[in-house]
Tab-separated table of C-alpha atoms and ligand atoms in Angstrom:
chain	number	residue	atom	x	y	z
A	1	UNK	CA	87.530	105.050	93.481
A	2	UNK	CA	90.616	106.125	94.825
A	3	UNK	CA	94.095	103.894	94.720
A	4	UNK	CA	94.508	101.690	97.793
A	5	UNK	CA	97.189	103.406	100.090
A	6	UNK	CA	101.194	102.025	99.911
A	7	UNK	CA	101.549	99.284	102.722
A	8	UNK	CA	104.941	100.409	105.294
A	9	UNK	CA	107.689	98.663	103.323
A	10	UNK	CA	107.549	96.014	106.620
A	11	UNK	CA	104.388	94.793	104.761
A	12	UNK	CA	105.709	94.603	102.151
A	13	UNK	CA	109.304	92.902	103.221
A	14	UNK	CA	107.305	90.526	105.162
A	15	UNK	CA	104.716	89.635	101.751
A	16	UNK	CA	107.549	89.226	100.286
A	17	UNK	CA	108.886	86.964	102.916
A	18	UNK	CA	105.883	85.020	102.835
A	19	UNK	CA	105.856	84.048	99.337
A	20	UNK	CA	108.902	83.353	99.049
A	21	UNK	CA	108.769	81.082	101.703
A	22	UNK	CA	111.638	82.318	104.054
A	23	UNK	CA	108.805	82.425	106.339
A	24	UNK	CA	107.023	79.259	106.033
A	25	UNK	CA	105.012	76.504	108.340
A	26	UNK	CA	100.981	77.984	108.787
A	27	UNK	CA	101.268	79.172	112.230
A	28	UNK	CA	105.239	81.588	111.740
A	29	UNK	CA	102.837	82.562	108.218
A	30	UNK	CA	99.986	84.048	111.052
A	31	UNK	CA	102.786	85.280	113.678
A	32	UNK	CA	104.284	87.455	110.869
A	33	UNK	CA	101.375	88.560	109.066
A	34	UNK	CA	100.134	89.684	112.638
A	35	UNK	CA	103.519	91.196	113.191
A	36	UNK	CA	103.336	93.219	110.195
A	37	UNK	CA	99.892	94.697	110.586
A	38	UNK	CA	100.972	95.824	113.832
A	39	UNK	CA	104.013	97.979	112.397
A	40	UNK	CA	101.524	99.205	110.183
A	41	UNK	CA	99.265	100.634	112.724
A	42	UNK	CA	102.152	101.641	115.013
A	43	UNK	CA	104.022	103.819	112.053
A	44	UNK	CA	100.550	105.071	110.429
A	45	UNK	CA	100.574	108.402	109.803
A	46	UNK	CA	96.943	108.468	108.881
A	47	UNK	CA	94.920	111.751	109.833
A	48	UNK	CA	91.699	110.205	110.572
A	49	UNK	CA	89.505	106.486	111.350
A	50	UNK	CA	88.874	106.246	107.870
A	51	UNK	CA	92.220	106.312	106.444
A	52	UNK	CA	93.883	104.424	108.822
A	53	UNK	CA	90.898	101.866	108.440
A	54	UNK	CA	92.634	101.849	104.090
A	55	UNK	CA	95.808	101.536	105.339
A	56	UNK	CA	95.081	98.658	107.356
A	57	UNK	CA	92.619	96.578	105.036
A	58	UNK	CA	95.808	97.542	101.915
A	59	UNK	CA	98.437	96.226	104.234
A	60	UNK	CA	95.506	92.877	105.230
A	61	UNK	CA	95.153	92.255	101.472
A	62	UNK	CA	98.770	92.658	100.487
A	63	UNK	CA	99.368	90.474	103.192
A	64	UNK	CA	96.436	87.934	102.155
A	65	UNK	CA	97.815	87.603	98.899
A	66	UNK	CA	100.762	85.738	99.184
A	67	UNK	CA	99.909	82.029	100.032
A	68	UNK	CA	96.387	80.863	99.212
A	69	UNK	CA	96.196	77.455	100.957
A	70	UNK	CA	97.089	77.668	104.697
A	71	UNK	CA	94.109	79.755	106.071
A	72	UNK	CA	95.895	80.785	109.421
A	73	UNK	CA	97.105	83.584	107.655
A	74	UNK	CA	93.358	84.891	106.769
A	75	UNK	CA	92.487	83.970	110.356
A	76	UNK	CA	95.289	85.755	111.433
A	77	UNK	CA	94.171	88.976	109.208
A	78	UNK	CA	90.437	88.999	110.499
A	79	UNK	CA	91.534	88.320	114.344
A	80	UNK	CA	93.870	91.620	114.289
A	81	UNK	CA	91.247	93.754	112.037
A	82	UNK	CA	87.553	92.850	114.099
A	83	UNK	CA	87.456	96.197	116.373
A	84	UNK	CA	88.137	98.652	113.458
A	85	UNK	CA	84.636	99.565	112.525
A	86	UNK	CA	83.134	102.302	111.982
A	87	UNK	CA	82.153	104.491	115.045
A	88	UNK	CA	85.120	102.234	116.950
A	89	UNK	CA	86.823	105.527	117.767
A	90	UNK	CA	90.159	107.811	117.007
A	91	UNK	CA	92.957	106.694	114.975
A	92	UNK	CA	94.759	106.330	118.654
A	93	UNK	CA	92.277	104.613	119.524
A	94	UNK	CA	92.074	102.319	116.570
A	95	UNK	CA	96.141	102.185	116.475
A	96	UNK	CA	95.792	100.823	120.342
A	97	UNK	CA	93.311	98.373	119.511
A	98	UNK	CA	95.501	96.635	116.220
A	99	UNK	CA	98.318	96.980	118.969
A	100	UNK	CA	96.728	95.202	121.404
A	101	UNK	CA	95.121	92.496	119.117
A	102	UNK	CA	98.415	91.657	117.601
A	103	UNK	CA	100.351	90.926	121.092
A	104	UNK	CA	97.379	88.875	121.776
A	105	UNK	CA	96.995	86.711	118.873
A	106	UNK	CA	101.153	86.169	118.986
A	107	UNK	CA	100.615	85.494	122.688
A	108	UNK	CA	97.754	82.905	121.864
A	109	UNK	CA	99.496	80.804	118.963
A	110	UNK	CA	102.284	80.189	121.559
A	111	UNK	CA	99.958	79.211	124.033
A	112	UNK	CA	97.916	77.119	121.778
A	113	UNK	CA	100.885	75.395	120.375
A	114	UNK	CA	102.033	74.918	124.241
A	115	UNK	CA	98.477	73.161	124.967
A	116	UNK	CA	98.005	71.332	121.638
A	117	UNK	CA	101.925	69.716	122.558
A	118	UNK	CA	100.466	68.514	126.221
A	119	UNK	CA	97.600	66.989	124.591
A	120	UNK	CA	99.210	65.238	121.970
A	121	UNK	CA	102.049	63.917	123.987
A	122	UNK	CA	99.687	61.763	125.424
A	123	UNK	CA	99.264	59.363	122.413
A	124	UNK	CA	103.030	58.360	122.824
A	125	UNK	CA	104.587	55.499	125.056
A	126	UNK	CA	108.066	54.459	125.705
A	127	UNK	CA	109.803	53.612	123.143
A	128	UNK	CA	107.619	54.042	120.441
A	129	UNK	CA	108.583	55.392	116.235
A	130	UNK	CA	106.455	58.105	114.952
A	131	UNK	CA	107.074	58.999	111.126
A	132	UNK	CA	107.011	63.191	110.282
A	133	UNK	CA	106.218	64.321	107.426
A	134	UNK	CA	107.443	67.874	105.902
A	135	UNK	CA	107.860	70.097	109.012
A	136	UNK	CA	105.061	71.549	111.388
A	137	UNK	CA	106.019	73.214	114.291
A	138	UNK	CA	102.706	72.029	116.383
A	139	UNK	CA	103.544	68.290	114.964
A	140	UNK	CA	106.840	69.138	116.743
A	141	UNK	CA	105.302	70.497	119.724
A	142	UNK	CA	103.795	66.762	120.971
A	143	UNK	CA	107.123	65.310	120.472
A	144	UNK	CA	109.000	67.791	122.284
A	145	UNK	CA	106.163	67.545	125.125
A	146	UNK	CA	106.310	63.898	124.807
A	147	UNK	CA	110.050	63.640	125.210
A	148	UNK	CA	110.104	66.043	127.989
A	149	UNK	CA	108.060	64.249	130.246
A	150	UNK	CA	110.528	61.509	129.892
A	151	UNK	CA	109.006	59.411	127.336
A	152	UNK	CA	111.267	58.007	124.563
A	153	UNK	CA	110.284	58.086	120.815
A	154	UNK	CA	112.328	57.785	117.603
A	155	UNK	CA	111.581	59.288	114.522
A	156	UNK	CA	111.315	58.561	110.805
A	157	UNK	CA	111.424	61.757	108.952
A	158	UNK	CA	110.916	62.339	105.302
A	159	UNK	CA	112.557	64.570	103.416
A	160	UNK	CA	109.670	65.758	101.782
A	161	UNK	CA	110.279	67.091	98.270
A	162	UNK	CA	110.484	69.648	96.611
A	163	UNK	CA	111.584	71.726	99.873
A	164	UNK	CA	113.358	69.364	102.140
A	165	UNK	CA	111.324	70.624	104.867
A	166	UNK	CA	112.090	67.295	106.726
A	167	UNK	CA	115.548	68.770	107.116
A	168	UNK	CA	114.192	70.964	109.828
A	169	UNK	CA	112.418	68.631	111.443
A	170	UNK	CA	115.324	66.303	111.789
A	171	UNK	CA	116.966	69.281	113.286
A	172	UNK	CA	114.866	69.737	115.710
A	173	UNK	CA	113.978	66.365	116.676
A	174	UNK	CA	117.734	65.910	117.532
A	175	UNK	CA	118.244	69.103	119.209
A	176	UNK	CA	115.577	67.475	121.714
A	177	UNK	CA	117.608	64.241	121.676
A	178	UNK	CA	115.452	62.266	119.614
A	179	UNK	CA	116.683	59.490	117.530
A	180	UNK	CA	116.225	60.528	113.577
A	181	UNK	CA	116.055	58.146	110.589
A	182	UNK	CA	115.529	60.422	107.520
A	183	UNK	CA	114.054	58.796	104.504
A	184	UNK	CA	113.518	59.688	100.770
A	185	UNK	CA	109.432	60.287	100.292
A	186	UNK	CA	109.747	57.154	98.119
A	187	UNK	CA	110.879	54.693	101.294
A	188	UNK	CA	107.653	55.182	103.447
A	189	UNK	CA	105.379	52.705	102.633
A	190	UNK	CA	109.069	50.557	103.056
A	191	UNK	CA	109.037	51.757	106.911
A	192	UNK	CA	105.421	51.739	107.618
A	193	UNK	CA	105.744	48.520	109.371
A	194	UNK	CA	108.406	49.983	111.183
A	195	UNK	CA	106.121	52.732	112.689
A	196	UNK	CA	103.500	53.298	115.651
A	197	UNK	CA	102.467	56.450	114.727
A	198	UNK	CA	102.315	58.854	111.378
A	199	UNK	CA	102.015	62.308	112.925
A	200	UNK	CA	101.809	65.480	110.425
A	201	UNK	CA	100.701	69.592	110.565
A	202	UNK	CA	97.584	70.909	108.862
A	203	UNK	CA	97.794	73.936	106.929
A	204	UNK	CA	93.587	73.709	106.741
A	205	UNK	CA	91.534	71.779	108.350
A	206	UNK	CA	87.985	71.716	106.612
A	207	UNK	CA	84.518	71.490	108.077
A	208	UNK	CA	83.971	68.190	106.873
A	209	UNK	CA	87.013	67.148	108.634
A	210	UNK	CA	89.543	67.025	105.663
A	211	UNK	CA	93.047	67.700	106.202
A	212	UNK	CA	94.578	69.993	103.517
A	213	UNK	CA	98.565	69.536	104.567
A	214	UNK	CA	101.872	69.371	102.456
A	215	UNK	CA	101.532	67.347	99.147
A	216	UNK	CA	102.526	63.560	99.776
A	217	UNK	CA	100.306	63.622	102.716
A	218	UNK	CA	96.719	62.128	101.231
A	219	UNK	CA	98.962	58.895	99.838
A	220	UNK	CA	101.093	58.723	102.943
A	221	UNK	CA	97.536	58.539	104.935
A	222	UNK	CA	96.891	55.371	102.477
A	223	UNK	CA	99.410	53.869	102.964
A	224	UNK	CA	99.501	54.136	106.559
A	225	UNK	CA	95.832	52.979	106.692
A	226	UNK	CA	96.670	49.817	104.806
A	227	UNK	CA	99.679	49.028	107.361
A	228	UNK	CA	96.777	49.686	110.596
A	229	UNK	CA	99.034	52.747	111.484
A	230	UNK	CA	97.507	55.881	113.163
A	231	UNK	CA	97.265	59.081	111.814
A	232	UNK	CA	97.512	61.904	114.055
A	233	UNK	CA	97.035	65.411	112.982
A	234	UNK	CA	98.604	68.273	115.338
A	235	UNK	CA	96.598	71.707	114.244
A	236	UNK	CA	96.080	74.455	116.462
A	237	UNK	CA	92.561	75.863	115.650
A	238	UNK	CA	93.900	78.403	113.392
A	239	UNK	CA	94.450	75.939	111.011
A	240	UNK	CA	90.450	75.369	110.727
A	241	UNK	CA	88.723	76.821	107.500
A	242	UNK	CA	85.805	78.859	108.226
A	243	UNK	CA	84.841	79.176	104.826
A	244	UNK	CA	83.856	76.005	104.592
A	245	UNK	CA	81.109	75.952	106.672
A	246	UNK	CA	79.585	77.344	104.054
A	247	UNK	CA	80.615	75.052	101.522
A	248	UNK	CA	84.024	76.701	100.009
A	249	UNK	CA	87.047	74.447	98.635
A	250	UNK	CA	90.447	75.491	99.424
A	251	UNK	CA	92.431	76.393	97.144
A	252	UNK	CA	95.383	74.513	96.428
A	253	UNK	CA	99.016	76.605	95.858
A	254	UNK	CA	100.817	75.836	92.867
A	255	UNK	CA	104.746	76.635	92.763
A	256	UNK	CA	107.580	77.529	91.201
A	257	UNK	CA	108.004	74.822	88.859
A	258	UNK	CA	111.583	75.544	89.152
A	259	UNK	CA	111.371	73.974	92.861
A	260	UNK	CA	110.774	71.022	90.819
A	261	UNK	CA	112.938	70.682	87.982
A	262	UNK	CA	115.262	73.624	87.029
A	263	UNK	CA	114.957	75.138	83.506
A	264	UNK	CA	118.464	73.710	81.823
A	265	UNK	CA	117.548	69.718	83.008
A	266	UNK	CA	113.799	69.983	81.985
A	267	UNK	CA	115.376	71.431	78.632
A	268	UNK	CA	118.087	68.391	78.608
A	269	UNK	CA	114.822	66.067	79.376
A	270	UNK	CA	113.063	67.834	76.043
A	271	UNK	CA	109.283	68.452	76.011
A	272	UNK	CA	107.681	67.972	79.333
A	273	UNK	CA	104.868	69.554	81.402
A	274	UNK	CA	105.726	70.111	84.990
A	275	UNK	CA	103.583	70.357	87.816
A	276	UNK	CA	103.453	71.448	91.744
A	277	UNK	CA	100.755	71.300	93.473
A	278	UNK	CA	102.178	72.038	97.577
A	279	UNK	CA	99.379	70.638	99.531
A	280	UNK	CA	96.837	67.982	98.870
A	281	UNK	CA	93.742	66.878	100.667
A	282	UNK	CA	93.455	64.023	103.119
A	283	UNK	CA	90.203	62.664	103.491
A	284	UNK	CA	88.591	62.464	107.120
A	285	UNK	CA	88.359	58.291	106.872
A	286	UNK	CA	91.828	58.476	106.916
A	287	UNK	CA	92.553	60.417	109.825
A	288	UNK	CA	92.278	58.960	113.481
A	289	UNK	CA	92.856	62.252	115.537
A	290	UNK	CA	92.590	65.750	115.279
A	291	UNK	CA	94.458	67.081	118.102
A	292	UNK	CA	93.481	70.722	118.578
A	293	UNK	CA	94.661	73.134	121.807
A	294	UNK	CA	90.613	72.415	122.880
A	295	UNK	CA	91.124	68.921	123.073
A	296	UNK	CA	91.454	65.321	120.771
A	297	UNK	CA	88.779	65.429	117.683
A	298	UNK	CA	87.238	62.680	115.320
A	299	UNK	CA	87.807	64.701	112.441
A	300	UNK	CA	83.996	64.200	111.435
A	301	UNK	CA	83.637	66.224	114.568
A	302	UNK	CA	85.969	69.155	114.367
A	303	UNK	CA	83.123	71.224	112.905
A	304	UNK	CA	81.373	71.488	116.512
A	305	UNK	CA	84.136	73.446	117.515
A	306	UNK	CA	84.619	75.211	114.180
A	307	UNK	CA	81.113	76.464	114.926
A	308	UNK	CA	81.853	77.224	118.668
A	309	UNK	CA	84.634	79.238	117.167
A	310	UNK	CA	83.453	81.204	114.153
A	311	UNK	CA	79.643	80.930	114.098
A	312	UNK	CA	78.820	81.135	110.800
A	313	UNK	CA	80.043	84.567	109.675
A	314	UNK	CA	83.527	85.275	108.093
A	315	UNK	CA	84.287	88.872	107.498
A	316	UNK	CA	87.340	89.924	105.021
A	317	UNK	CA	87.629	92.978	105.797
A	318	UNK	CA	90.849	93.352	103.211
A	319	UNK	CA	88.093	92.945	100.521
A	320	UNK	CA	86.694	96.336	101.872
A	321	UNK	CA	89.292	98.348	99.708
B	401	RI2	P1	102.862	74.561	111.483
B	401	RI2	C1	103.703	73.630	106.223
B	401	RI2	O1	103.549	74.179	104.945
B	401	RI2	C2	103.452	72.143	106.253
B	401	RI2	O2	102.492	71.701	105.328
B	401	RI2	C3	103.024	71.960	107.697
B	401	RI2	O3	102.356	70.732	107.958
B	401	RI2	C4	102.130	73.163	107.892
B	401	RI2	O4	102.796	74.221	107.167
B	401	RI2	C5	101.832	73.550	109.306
B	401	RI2	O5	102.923	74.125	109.948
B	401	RI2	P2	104.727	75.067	104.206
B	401	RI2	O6	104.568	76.500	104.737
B	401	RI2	O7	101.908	75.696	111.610
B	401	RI2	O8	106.054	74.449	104.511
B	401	RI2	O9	102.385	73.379	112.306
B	401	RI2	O10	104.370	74.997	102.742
B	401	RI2	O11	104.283	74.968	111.825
């Protein structure tokens, strides 16, 4: 077998990107993975279907490689390459079709972000504190929804360790005037009583209805279950795993223990393991709502639509190469 073709150094900038998290949250991980395919097939050189069908599935699985846990960015992958099979035309033809695919998947996670926000919105009243956890732009998207229809919220924010993605979410929260409280991971349970609502993101959503999201999130769900709070769950339906239907796991990223610990302090400390694990899994018992661009779900329900969505068939086409 021959050697996969070279991705267009865009791929590659953008993989790198990825991994390296200056492009992070699960639905900017799709937008730029889409983004990138479609420089590929714009800038493809190829001189017939077949090798422009390599260079696409090289640039899917360069692309696919990066972060393992959220599955928008396979989801993203298999939208943009369904219409390049065989007997699906010219390589114009083929280029037009990634082209087109790509605007509309962009188009579509900005519309589904817009729709999930509206829906979501409506679990807030006046004058009620929702805690945030790490930082998910469709988690964002019913407060900013919420807030422009006049309602006022405040907002506990953790900081959310290793990454201090809460930083951007207090950001953002008081760019839209919200009222921010930011809080070490450790004070939560301490300000659980002091919350209506414990809203996070979803980087996969299984079919049995469990939420894999940013590590901290499976104890924080505890803990707000002991204090009666409610957990909501904002996840476009991108963040749903179709692999699961048939019985897959996720699989859980492990980082740079350096994001944890750097080398000279754990060599101060003396002989230590380190571990971290990004994302953990939230059982559905302890999730009230899974609020989706189709609507509020039970999340022992979310596989209807996972079913009305993907059937039962997955493709990965990257593995084709
Ligand atoms: P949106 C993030 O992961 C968080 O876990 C967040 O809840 C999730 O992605 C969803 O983000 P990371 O990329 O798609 O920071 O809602 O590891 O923006």
């Amino acid at each position: 077998m021959s050697n996969p073709p070279e991705p267009h150094r865009e791929v590659r900038e953008t993989a790198r990107r990825i991994a390296e998290m200056d492009v992070r949250g699960a639905a900017a991980i799709a937008d730029a993975a889409a983004a990138a395919l479609g420089v590929q097939a714009a800038e493809s050189g190829a001189a017939s279907p077949q090798a422009f069908r390599a260079e696409l599935y090289a640039a899917a699985r360069e692309l696919h490689d990066t972060r393992p846990t959220a599955v928008s960015l396979p989801n993203a992958l298999r939208y943009v390459l369904s219409g390049l099979n065989d007997g699906d035309g010219d390589v114009e033809t083929l280029r037009r079709t990634v082209e087109r695919r790509v605007a509309r998947f962009r188009a579509d996670l900005d519309a589904a972000r817009d729709r999930l926000g509206g829906i979501g919105a409506g679990r807030f009243t006046d004058g009620d504190v929702v805690m945030t956890h790490c930082h998910s732009t469709d988690a964002v998207a019913c407060i900013e929804h919420a807030v422009e229809s006049g309602v006022d919220l405040e907002a506990v924010v953790k900081e959310t360790r290793p990454r201090n993605q809460g930083h951007v979410t207090a950001r953002q929260l008081r760019e839209l005037g919200v009222p921010v409280t930011l809080i070490v991971d450790n004070a939560a349970h301490r300000f659980m009583n002091d919350v209506d609502h414990l809203l996070v993101g979803a980087d996969s959503i299984a079919a049995d209805g469990s939420v894999i999201n940013k590590i901290g999130t499976a104890g924080l769900a505890v803990s707000a279950r002991d204090r009666g709070t409610p957990i909501i769950v904002a996840a476009q339906s991108i963040k749903l795993d179709p692999q699961t239907l048939t019985g897959e796991a996720v699989t859980i990223e492990e980082r740079d223990l350096e994001e944890v610990i750097d080398a000279e302090t754990r060599g101060e400390i003396g002989e230590i393991e380190v571990a971290n694990p990004a994302f953990d899994v939230t059982p559905p018992r302890h999730v009230d709502a899974i609020v989706t661009e189709h609507g509020q779900f039970p999340p022992e329900s979310v596989v209807v639509l996972m079913r009305e969505l993907f059937g039962n068939g997955v493709p990965e086409p990257w593995e084709k190469i």
